[in-house]
Short mmCIF file of C-alpha atoms and ligand atoms in Angstrom, two decimals:
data_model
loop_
_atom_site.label_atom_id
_atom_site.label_comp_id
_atom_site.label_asym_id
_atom_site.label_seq_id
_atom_site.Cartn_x
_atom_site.Cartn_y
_atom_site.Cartn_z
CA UNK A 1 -27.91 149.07 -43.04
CA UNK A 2 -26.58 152.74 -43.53
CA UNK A 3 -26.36 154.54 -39.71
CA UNK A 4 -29.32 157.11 -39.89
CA UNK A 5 -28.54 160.74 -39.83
CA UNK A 6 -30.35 161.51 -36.86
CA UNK A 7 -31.26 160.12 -33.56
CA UNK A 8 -34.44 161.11 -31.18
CA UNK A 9 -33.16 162.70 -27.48
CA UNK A 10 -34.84 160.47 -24.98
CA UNK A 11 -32.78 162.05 -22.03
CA UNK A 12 -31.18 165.55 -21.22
CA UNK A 13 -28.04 166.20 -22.90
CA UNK A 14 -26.82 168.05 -19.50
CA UNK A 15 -28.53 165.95 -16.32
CA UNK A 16 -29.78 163.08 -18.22
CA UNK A 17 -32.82 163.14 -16.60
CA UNK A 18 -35.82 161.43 -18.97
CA UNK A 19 -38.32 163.99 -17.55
CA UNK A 20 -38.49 166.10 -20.77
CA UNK A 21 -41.46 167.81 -22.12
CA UNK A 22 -41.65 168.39 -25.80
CA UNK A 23 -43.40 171.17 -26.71
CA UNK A 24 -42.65 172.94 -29.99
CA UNK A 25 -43.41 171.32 -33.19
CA UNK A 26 -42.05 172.81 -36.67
CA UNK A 27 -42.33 170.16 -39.06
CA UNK A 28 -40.19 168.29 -40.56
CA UNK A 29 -37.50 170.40 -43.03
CA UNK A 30 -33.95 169.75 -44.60
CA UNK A 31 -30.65 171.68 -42.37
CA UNK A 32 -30.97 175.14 -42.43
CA UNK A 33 -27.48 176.18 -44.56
CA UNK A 34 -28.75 173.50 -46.96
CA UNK A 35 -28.38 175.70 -50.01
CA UNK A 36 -28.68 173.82 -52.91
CA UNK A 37 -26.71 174.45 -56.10
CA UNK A 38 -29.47 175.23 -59.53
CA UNK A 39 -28.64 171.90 -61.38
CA UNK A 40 -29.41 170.13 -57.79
CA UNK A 41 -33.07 171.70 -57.84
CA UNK A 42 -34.10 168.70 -58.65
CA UNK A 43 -32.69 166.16 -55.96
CA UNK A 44 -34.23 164.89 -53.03
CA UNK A 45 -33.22 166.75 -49.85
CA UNK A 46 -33.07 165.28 -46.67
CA UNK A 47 -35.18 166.39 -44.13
CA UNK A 48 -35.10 165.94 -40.56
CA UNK A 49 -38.14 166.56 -37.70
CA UNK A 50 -37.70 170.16 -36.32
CA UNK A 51 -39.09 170.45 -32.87
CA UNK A 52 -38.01 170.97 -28.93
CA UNK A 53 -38.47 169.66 -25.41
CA UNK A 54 -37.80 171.47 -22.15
CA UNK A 55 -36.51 169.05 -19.28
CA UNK A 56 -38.60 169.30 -16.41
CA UNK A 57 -35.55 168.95 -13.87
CA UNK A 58 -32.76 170.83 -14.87
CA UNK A 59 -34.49 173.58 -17.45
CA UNK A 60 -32.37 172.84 -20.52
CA UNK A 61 -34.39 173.46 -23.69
CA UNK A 62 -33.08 170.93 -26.24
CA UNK A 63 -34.09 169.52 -29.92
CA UNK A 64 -35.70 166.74 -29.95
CA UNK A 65 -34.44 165.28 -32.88
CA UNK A 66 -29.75 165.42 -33.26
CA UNK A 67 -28.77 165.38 -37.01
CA UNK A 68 -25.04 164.16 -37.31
CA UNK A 69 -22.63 166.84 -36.98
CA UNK A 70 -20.60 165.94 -39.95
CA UNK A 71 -23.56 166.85 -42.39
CA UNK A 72 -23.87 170.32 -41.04
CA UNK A 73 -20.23 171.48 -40.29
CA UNK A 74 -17.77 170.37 -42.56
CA UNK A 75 -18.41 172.82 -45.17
CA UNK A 76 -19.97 175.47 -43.58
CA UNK A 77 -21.59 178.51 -45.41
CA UNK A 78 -21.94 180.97 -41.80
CA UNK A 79 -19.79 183.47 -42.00
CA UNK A 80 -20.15 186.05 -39.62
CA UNK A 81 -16.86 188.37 -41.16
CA UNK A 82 -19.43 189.13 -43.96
CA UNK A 83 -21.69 191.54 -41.30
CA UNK A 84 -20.30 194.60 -39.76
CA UNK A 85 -21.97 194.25 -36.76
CA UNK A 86 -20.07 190.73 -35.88
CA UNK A 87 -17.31 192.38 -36.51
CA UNK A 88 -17.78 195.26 -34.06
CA UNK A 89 -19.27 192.91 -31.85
CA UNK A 90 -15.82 190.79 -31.69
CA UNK A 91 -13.49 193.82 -31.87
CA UNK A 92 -15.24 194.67 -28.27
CA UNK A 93 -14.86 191.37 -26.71
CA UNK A 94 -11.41 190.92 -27.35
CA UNK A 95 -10.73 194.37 -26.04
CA UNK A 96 -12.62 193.82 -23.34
CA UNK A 97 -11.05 190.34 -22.29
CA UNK A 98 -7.20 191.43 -22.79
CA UNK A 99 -8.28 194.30 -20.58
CA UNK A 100 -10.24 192.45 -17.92
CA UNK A 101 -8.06 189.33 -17.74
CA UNK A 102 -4.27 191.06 -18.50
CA UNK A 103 -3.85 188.83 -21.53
CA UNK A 104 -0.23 189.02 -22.85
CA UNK A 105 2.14 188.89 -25.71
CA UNK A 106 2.78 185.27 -24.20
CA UNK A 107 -0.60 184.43 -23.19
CA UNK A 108 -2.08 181.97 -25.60
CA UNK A 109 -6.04 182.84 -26.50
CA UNK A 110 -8.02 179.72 -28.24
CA UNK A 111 -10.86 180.15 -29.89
CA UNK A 112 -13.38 177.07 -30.36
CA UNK A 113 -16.02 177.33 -33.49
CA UNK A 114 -13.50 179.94 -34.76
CA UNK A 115 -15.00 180.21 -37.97
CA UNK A 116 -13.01 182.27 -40.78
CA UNK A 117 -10.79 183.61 -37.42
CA UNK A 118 -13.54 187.04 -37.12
CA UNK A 119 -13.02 186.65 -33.46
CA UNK A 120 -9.31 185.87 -33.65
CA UNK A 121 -8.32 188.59 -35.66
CA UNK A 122 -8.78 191.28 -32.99
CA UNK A 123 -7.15 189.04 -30.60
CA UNK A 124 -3.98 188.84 -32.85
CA UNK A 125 -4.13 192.52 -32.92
CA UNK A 126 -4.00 192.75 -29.59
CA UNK A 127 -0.79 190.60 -29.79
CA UNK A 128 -1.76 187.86 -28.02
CA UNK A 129 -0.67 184.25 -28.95
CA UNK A 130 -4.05 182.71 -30.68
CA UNK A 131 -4.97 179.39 -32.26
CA UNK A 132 -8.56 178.84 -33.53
CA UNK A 133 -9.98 175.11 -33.85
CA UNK A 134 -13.09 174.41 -36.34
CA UNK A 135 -14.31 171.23 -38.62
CA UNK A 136 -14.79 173.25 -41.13
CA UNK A 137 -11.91 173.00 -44.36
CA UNK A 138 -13.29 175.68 -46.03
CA UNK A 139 -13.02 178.07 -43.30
CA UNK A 140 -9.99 176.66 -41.72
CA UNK A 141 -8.46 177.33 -45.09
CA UNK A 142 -9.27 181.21 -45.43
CA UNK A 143 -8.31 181.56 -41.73
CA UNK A 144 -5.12 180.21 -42.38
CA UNK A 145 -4.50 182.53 -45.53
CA UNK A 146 -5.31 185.35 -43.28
CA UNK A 147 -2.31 184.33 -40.96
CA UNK A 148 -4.93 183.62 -38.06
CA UNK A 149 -3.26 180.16 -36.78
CA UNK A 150 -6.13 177.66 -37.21
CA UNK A 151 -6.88 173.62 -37.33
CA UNK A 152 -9.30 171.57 -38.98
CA UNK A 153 -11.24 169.45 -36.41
CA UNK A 154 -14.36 168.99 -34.03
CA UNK A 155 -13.43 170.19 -30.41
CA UNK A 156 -12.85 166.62 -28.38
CA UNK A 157 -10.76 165.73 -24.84
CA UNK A 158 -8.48 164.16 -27.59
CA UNK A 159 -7.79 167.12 -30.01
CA UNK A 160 -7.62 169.34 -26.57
CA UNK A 161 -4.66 166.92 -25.83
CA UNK A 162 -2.93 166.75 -29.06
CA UNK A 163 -2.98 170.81 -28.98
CA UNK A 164 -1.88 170.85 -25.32
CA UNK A 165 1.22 168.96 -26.34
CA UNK A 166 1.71 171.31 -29.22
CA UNK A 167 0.77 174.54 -27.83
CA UNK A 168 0.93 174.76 -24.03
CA UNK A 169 -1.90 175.83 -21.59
CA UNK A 170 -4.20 178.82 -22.81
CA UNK A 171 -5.17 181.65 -20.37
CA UNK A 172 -8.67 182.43 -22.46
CA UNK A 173 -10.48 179.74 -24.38
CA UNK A 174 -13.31 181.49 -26.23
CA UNK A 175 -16.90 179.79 -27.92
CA UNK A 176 -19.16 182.09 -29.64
CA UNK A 177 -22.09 180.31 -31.60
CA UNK A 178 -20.63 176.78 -30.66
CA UNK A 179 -21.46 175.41 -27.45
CA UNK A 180 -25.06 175.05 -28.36
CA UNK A 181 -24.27 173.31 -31.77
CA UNK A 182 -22.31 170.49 -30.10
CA UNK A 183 -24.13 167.48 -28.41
CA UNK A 184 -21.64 166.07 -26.50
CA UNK A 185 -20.85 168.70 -23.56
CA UNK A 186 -19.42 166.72 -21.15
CA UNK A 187 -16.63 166.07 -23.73
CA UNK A 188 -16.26 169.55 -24.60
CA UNK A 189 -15.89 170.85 -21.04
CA UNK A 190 -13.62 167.90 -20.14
CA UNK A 191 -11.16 169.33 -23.20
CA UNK A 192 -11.77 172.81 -22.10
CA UNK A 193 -10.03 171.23 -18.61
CA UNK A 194 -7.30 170.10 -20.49
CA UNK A 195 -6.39 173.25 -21.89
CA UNK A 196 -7.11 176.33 -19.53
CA UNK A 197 -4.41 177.40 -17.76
CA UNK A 198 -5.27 176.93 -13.71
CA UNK A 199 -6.32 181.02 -13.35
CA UNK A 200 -7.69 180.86 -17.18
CA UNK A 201 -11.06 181.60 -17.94
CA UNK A 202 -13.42 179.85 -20.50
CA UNK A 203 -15.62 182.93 -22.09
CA UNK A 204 -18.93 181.55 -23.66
CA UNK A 205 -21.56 183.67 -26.01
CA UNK A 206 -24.99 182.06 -26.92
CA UNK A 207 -28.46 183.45 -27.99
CA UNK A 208 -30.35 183.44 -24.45
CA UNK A 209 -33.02 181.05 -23.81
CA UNK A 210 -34.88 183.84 -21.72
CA UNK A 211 -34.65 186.18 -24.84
CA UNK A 212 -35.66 183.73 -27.42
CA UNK A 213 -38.80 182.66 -25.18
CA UNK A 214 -39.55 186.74 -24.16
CA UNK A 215 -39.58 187.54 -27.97
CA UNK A 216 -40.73 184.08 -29.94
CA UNK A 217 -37.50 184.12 -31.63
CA UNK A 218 -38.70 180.47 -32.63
CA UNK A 219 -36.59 180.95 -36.32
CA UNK A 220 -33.03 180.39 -34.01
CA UNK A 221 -34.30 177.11 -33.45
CA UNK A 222 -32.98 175.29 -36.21
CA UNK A 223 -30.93 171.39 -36.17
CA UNK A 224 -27.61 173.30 -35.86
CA UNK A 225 -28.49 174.33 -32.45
CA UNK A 226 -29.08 171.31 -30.50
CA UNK A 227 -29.56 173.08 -26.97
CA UNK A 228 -30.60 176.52 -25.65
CA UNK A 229 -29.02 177.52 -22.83
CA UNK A 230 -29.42 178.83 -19.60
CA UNK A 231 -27.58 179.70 -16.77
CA UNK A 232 -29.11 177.36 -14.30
CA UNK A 233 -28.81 173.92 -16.61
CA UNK A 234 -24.81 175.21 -17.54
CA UNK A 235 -24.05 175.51 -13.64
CA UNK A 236 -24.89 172.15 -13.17
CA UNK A 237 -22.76 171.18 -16.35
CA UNK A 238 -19.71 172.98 -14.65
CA UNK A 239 -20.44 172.18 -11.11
CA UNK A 240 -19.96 168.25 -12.57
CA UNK A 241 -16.18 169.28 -13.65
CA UNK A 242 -15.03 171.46 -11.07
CA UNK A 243 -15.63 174.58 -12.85
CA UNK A 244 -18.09 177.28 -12.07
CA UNK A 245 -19.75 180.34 -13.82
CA UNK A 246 -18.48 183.54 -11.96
CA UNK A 247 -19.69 186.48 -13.90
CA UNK A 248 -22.47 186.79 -16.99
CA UNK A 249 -23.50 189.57 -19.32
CA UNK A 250 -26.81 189.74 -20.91
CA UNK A 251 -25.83 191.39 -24.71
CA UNK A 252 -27.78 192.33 -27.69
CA UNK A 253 -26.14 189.99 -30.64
CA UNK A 254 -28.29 188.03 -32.54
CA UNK A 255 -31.24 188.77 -30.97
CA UNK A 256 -29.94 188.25 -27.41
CA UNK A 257 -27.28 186.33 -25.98
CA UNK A 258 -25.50 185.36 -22.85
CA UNK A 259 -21.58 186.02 -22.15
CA UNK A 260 -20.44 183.60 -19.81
CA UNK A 261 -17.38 183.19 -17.75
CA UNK A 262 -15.97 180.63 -16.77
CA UNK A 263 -13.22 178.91 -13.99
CA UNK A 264 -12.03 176.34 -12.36
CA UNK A 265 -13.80 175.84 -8.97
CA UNK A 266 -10.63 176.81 -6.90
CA UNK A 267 -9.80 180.10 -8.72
CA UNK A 268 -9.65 183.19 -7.56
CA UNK A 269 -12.41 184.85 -9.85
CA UNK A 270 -15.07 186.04 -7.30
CA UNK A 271 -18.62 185.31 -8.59
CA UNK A 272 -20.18 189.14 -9.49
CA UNK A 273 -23.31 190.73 -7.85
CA UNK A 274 -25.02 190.59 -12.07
CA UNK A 275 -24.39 187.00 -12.03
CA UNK A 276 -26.74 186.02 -8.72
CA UNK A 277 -29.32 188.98 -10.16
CA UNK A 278 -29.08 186.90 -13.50
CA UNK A 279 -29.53 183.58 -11.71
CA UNK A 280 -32.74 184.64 -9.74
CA UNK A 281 -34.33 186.58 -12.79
CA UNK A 282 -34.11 183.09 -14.90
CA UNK A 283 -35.62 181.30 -11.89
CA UNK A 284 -38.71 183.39 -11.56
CA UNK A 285 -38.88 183.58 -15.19
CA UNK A 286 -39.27 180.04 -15.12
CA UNK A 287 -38.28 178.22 -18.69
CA UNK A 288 -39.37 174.94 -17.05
CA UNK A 289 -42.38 175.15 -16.24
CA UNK A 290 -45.00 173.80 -19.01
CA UNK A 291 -47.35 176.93 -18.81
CA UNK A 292 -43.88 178.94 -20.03
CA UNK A 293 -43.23 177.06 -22.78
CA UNK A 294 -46.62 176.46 -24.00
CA UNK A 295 -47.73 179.89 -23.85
CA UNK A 296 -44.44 180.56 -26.23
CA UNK A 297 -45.83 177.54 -28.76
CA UNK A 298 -48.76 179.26 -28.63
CA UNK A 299 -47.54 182.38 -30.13
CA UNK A 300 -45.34 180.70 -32.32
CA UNK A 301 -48.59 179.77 -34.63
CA UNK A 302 -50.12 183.21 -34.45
CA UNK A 303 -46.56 184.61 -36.05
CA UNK A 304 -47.15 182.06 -38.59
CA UNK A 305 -50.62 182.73 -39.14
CA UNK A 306 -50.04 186.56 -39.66
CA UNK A 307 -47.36 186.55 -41.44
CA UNK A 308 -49.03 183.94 -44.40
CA UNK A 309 -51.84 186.43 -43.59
CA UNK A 310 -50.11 189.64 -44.74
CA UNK A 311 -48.48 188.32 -47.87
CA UNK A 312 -51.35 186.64 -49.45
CA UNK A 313 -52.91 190.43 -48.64
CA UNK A 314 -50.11 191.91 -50.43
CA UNK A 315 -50.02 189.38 -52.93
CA UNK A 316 -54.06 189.64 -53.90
CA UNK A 317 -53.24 193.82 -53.80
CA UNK A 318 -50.20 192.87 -56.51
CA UNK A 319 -47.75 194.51 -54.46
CA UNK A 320 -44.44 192.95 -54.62
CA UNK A 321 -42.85 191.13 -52.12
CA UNK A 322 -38.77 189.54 -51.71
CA UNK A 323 -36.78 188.75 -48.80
CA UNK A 324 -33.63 189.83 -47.51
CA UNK A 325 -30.87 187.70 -45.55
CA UNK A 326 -30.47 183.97 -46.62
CA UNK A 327 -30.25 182.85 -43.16
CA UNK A 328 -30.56 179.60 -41.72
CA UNK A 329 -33.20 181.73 -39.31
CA UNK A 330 -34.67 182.54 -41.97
CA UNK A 331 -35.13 179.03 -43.99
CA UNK A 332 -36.68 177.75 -40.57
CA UNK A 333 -39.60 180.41 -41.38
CA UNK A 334 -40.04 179.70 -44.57
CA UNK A 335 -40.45 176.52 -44.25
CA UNK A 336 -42.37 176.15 -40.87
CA UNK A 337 -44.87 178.08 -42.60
CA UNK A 338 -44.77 176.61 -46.42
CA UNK A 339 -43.59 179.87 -48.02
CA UNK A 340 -42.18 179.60 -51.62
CA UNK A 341 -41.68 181.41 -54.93
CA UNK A 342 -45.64 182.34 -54.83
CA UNK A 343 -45.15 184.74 -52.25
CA UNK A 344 -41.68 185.73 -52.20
CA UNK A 345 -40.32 185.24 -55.67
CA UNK A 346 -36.75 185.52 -54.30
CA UNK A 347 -34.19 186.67 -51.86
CA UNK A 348 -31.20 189.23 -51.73
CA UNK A 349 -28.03 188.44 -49.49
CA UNK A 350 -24.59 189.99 -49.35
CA UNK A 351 -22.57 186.60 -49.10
CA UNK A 352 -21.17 185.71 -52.48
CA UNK A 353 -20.73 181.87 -51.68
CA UNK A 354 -24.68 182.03 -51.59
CA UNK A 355 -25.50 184.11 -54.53
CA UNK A 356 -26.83 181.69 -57.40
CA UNK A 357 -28.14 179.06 -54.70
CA UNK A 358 -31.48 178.09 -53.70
CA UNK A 359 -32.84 178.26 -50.32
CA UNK A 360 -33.28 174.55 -48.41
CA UNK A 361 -37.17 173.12 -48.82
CA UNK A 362 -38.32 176.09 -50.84
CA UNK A 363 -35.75 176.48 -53.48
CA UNK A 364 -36.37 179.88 -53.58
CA UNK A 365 -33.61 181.98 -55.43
CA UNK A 366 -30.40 184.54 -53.91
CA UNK A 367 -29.74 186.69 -55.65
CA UNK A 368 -26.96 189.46 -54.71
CA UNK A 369 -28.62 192.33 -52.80
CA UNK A 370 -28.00 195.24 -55.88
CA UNK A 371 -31.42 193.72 -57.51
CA UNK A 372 -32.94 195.57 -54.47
CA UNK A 373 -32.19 198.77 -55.59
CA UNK A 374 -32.86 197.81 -59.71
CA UNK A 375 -36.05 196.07 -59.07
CA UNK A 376 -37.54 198.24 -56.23
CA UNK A 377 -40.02 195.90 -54.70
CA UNK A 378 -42.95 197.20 -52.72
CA UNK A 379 -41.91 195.19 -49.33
CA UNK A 380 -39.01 193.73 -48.24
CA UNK A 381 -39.45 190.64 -45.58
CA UNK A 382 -35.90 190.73 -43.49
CA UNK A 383 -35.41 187.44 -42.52
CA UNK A 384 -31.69 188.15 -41.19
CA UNK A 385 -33.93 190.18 -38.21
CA UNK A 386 -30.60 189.68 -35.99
CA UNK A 387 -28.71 192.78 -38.80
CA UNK A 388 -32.23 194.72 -39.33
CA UNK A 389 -30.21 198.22 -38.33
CA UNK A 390 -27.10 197.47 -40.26
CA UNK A 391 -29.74 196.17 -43.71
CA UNK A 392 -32.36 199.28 -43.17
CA UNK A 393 -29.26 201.76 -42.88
CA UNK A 394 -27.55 200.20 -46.28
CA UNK A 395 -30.80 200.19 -47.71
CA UNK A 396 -31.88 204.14 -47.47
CA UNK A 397 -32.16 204.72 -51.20
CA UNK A 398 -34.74 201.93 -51.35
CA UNK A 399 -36.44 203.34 -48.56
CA UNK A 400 -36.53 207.08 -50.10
CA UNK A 401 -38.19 205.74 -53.36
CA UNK A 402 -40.95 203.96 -51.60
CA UNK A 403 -39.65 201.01 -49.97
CA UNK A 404 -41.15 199.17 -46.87
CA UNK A 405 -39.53 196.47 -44.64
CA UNK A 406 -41.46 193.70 -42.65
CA UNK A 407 -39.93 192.33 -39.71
CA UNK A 408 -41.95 189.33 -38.07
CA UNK A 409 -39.37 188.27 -35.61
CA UNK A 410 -38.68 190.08 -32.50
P1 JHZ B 501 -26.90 185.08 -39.94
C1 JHZ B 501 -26.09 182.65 -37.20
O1 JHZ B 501 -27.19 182.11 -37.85
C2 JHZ B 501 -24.96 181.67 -37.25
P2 JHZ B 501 -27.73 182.57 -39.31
C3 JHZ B 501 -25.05 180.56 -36.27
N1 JHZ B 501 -25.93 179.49 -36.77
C4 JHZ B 501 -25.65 180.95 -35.00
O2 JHZ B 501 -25.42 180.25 -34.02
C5 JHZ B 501 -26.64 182.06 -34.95
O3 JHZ B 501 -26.41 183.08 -35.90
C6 JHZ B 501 -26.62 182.67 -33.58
C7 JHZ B 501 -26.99 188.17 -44.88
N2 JHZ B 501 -26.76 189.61 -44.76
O4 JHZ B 501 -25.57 185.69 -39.76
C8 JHZ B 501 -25.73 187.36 -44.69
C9 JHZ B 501 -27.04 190.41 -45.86
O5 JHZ B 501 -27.50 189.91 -46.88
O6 JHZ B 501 -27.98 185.58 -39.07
C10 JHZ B 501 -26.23 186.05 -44.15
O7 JHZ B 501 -26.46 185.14 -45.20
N3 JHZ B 501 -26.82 191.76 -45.77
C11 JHZ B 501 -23.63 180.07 -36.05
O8 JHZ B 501 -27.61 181.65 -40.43
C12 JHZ B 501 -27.54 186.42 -43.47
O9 JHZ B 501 -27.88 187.73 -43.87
C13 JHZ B 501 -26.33 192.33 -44.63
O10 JHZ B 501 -26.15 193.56 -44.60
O11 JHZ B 501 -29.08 183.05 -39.05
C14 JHZ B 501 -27.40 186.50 -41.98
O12 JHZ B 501 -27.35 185.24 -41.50
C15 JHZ B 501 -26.05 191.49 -43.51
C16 JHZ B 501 -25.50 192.08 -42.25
C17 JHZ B 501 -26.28 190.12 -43.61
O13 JHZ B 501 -26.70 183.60 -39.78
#
């Protein structure tokens, strides 16, 4: 018997406690960067129940349902080089953490999830030592032909060894977009001992569970991100290793993250004055507590119900609606609410790996985003909300003849 490609959470991936409380339910839909080549249209696609529970003890909101990493990760269409706003967005960290943390031509800077090395890059130019670690070939590949020092391979204890050996002790270990996609944390944070040098510091970015909840941002939840953090569940995660959080930053990226840093418990990083103001702000906001999270579910089906709303309108008025962003955000709103070629006929996107492709569950078609422009739809649905400034100002000429943009999501 084949193992399955999912399991069902029955405890909390941080405390373990079995006191969880599901309470978001999107259907069932295939993996978000699922894009399926034309002469596959016609294949079955896997698909996997979409839903999440909050634990009652420690306040981590997790999926319910963990689809095997390998399925997701090894070829991996995200690319965040492809948006100038990642870009800006890494440029400034790594400024900001050679600055704040005196990282040197010797110091050694590792990213984890490094992607196509967008993060790395500014690190290198800050002549620092850098190595990035990812599973995915593809990427590993172009980093590599960039001259940003990667490897191919899942974070682990045992590849945090293997690169100790190799590379020596880093003083910053970066994760931007990772830490949420990877189930086994304890593992993770037990590498992350292995490697950081004893005054190092472990710098973590992830969308905020407080801003996802505060604006129904219930597209991020998708089965690449199998937790959603906050700062109260993580301290206990580092409090179990010796390690605590000493400073975090609240930031705009992709619809609101966290910047976490991180230490071993004896260093000499004093906790900041934001961090305790963070701490008691998540606390009274209160993720776990059931009223919270069912008020949020509750909204949740209004966005759907509005938005299937407004484009049957528009449809019914023959105005022309297409969408714009084939992100995994947005194939968890198309198919949470059962939108297909009938009312969005097809998508633009500026990646070239997805051009040609079909969107998971409703095979709708990307197309590259110059047939804007040529075909000048009435509406435009973003569903890449997280770039909305950096679309409408590429987009003006659309705009000036006539063009309108819907945004559902914040
Ligand atoms: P984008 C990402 O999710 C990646 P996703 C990841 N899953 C994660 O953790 C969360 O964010 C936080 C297109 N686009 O980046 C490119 C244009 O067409 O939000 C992309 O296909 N024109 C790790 O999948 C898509 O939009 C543009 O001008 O939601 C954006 O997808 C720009 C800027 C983007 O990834």
């Amino acid at each position: 018997m084949p193992k399955p490609n999912s399991y069902r959470v029955t405890k909390c991936r941080i405390c373990k406690s079995q006191n969880l409380y599901h309470f978001l339910d999107l259907g069932t839909m295939p993996i978000p960067n699922g894009f399926i080549q034309p002469e596959n249209l016609h294949r079955k696609e896997e698909r996997f129940p979409l839903g999440t529970t909050t634990c009652l003890d420690c306040g981590l909101v997790q999926l319910t349902e963990v689809v095997n990493s390998s399925l997701m990760f090894k070829n991996y269409l995200y690319i965040p080089s492809t948006s100038r706003t990642m870009l800006d967005h890494f440029s400034d960290v790594a400024d900001e953490v050679v600055a704040r943390f005196s990282v040197g031509k010797d110091d050694l800077v590792i990213d984890i999830g490094s992607n196509d090395g967008s993060l790395l890059q500014f690190f290198k130019a800050n002549q620092v030592r850098i190595l990035g670690i990812d599973p995915a070939e593809n990427l590993v590949k172009a980093a590599n032909l960039k001259g940003l020092n990667s490897t191919v391979g899942f974070f682990t204890v045992k590849l945090a060894q293997t690169v100790k050996k190799k590379s020596g002790s880093a003083k910053v270990i970066t994760a931007t977009n990772v830490l949420a996609h990877i189930d086994d944390l304890n593992d993770v944070v037990k590498g992350v001992r292995e490697l950081l040098a004893k005054d190092g510091v472990f710098i973590i970015e992830f969308p905020y569970i407080v801003d996802l909840i505060e604006k129904t941002e219930f597209d991020t939840i998708y089965h690449e991100h199998l937790s959603y953090f906050g700062l109260w569940p993580l301290k206990q995660l580092f409090a179990r290793h010796s390690m605590r959080i000493f400073d975090a930053k609240r930031i705009d990226i992709h619809g609101g993250s966290l910047r976490i840093f991180v230490c071993f418990q004896k260093s000499t990083h004093h906790s900041t004055p934001r961090l305790n103001r963070l701490l008691n702000h998540e606390k009274v906001y209160a993720i776990h507590i059931k009223q919270t999270v069912d008020e949020f579910s509750k909204r949740v089906s209004i966005i759907k119900s509005d938005l299937l709303n407004l484009l049957k309108k528009l449809k019914k008025s023959k105005k022309s609606v297409v969408g714009y962003g084939a992100a995994a955000k947005g194939n968890v709103l198309l198919n949470y609410c059962r939108i297909g070629t009938s009312l969005l006929p097809y998508i633009v996107d500026s990646i070239p790996y997805k051009q040609g492709l079909y969107t998971p569950g409703t095979h709708i078609p990307i197309y590259p985003e110059k047939k804007l422009t040529n075909d000048q739809p009435d509406y435009v649905l973003i569903l890449a909300w997280n770039f909305a400034d950096e679309i409408l100002k590429k987009q003006r000429r659309y705009q000036k003849r006539g063009g309108r943009f819907i945004l559902t999501i914040p």
